XYZ file of N, CA and C in Angstrom:
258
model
N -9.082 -21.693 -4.403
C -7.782 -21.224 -3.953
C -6.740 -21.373 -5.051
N -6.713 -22.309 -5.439
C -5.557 -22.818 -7.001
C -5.855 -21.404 -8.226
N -7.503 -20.677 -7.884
C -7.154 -19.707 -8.985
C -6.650 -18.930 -8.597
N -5.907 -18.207 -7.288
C -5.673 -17.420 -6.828
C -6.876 -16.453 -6.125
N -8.194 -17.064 -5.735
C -9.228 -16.268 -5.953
C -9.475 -16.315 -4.517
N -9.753 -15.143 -3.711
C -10.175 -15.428 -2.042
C -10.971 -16.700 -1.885
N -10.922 -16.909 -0.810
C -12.234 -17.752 -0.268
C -12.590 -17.746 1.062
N -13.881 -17.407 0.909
C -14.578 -16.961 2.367
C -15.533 -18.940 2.518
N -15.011 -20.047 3.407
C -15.618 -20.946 3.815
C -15.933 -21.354 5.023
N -17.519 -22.419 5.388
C -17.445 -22.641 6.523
C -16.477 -23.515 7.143
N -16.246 -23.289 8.438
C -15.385 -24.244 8.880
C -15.686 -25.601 9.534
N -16.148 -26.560 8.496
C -16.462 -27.832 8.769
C -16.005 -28.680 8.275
N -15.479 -29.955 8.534
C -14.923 -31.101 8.003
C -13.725 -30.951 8.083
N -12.932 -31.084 7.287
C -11.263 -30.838 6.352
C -11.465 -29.595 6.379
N -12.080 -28.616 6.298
C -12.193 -26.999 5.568
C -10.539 -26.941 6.454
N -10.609 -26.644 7.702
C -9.803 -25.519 8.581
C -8.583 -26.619 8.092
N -8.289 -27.707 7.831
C -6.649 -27.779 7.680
C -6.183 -27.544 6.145
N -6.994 -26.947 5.519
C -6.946 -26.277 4.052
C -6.674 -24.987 4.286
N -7.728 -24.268 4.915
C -7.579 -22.697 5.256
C -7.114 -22.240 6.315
N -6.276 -21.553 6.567
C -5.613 -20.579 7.828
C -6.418 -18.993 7.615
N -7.181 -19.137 8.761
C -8.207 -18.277 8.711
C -7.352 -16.892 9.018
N -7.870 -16.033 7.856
C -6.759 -14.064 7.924
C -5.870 -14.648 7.266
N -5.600 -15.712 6.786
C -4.041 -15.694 5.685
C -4.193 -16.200 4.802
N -5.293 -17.212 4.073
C -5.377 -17.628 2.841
C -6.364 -17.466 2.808
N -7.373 -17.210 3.936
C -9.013 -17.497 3.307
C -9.163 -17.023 4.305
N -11.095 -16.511 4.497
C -11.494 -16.989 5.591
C -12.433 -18.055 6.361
N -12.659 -18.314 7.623
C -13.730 -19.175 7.778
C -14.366 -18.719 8.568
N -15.526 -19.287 8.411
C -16.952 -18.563 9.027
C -17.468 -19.833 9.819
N -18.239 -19.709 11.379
C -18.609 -20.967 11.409
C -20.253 -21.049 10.893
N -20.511 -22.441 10.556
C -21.507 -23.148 10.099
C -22.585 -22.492 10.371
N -23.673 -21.967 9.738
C -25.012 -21.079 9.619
C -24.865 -19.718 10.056
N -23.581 -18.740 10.168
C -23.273 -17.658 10.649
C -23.392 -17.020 9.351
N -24.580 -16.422 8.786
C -24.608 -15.984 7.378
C -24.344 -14.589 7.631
N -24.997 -13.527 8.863
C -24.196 -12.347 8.809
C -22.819 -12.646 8.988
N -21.607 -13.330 9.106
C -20.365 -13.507 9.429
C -19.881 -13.676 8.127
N -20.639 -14.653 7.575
C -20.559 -14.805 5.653
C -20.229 -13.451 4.848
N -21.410 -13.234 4.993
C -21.774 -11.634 4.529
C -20.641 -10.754 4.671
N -20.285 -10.765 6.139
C -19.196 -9.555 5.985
C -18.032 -9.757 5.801
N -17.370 -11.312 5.717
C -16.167 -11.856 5.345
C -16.330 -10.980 3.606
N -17.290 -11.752 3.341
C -17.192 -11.585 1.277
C -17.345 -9.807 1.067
N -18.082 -9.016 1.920
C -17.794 -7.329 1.815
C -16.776 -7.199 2.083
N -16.052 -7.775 2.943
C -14.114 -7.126 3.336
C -13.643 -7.500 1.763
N -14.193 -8.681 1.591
C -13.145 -8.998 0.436
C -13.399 -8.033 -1.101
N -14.784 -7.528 -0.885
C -15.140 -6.695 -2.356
C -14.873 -5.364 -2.071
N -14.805 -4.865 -0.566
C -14.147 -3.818 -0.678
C -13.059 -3.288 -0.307
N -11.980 -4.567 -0.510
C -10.903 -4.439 -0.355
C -10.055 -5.155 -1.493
N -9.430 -4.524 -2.145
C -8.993 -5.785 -3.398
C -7.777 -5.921 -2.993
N -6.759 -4.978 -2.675
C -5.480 -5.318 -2.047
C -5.671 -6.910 -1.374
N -6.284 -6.415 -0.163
C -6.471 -7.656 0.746
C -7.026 -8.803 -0.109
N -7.980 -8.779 -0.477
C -8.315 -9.847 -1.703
C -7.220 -10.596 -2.281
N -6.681 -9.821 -2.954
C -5.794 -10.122 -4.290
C -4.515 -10.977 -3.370
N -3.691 -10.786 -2.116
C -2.907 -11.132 -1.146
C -3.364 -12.417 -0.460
N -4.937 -12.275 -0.197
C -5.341 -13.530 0.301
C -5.259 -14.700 -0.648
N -5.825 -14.369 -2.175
C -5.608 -14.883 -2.954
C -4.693 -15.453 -3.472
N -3.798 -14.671 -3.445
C -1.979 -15.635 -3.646
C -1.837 -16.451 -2.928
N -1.558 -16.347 -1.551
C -1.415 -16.447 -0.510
C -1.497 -17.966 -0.249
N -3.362 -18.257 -0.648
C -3.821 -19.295 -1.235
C -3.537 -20.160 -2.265
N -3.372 -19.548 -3.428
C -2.227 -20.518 -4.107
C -1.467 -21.131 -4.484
N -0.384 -20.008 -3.417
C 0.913 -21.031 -3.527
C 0.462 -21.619 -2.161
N -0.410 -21.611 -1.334
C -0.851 -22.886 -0.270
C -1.133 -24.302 -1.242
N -2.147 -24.253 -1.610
C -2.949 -25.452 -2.500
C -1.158 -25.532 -3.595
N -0.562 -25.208 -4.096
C 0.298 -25.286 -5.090
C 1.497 -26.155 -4.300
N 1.834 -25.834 -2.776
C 2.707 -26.349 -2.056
C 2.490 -27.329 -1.530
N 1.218 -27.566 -1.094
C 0.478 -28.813 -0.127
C -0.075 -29.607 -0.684
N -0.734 -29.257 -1.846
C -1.675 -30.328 -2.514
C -1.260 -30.459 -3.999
N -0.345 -30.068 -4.412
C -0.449 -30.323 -5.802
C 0.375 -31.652 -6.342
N 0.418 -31.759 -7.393
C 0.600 -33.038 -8.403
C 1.378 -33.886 -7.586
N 2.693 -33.324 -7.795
C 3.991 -33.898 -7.287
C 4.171 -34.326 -6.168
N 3.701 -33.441 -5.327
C 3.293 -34.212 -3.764
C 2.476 -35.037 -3.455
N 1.288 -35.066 -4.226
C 0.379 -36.052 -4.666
C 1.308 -37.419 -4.892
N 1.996 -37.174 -5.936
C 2.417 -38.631 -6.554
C 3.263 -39.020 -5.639
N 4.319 -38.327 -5.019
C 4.981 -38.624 -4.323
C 4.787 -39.234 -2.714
N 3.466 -38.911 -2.361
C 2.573 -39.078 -1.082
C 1.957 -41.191 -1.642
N 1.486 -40.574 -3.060
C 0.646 -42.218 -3.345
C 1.903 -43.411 -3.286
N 2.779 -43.193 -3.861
C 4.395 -43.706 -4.098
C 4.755 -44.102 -2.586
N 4.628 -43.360 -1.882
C 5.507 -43.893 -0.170
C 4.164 -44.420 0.441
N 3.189 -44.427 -0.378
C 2.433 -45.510 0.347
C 2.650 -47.073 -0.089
N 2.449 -46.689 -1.342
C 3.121 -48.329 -2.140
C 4.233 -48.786 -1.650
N 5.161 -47.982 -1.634
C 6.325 -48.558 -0.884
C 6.165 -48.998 0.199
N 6.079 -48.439 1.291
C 5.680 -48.917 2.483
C 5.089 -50.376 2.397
N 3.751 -50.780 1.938
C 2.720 -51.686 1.788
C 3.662 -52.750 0.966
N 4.720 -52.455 0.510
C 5.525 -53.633 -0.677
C 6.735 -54.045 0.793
N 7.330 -53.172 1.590
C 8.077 -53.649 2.405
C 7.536 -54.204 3.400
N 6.265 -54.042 3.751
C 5.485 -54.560 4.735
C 5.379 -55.983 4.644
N 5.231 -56.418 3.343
C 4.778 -57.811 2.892
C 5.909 -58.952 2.371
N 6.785 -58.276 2.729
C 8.248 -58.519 2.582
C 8.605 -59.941 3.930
């Protein structure tokens, strides 16, 4: 998703609060390989849609998961855990 690149995944574990299935990606459930199949044909024969899902996705992973929120997420944990012991 960070390359901007579709992604057709199953929906198990963490997957679905990463992907919003029809808007950044899609998800398929677990051993549904014709469902696979025709997620990744929409996406090759459609590049518009591709290329949209693909953004779409990036600035997801770019907004939710990246650096800064990262550091800033590890940081209010330390904090927390330093006032706790207070």
């Amino acid at each position: 998703m960070a390359s901007a690149l579709p992604v057709v995944a199953t929906s198990v574990g963490g997957i679905p609060e990463v992907i919003s299935d029809g808007e950044d990606g899609y998800l398929v459930p677990p051993g549904d390989l014709s469902r696979m199949a025709g997620r990744i044909s929409i996406m090759l024969q459609n590049p518009d849609i591709s290329s949209s899902i693909g953004i779409r996705g990036r600035e997801k992973v770019f907004r939710n998961f990246g650096e800064k929120r990262f550091v800033a997420e590890t940081e209010s944990v330390y904090l927390k855990i330093l006032r706790e012991e207070k």
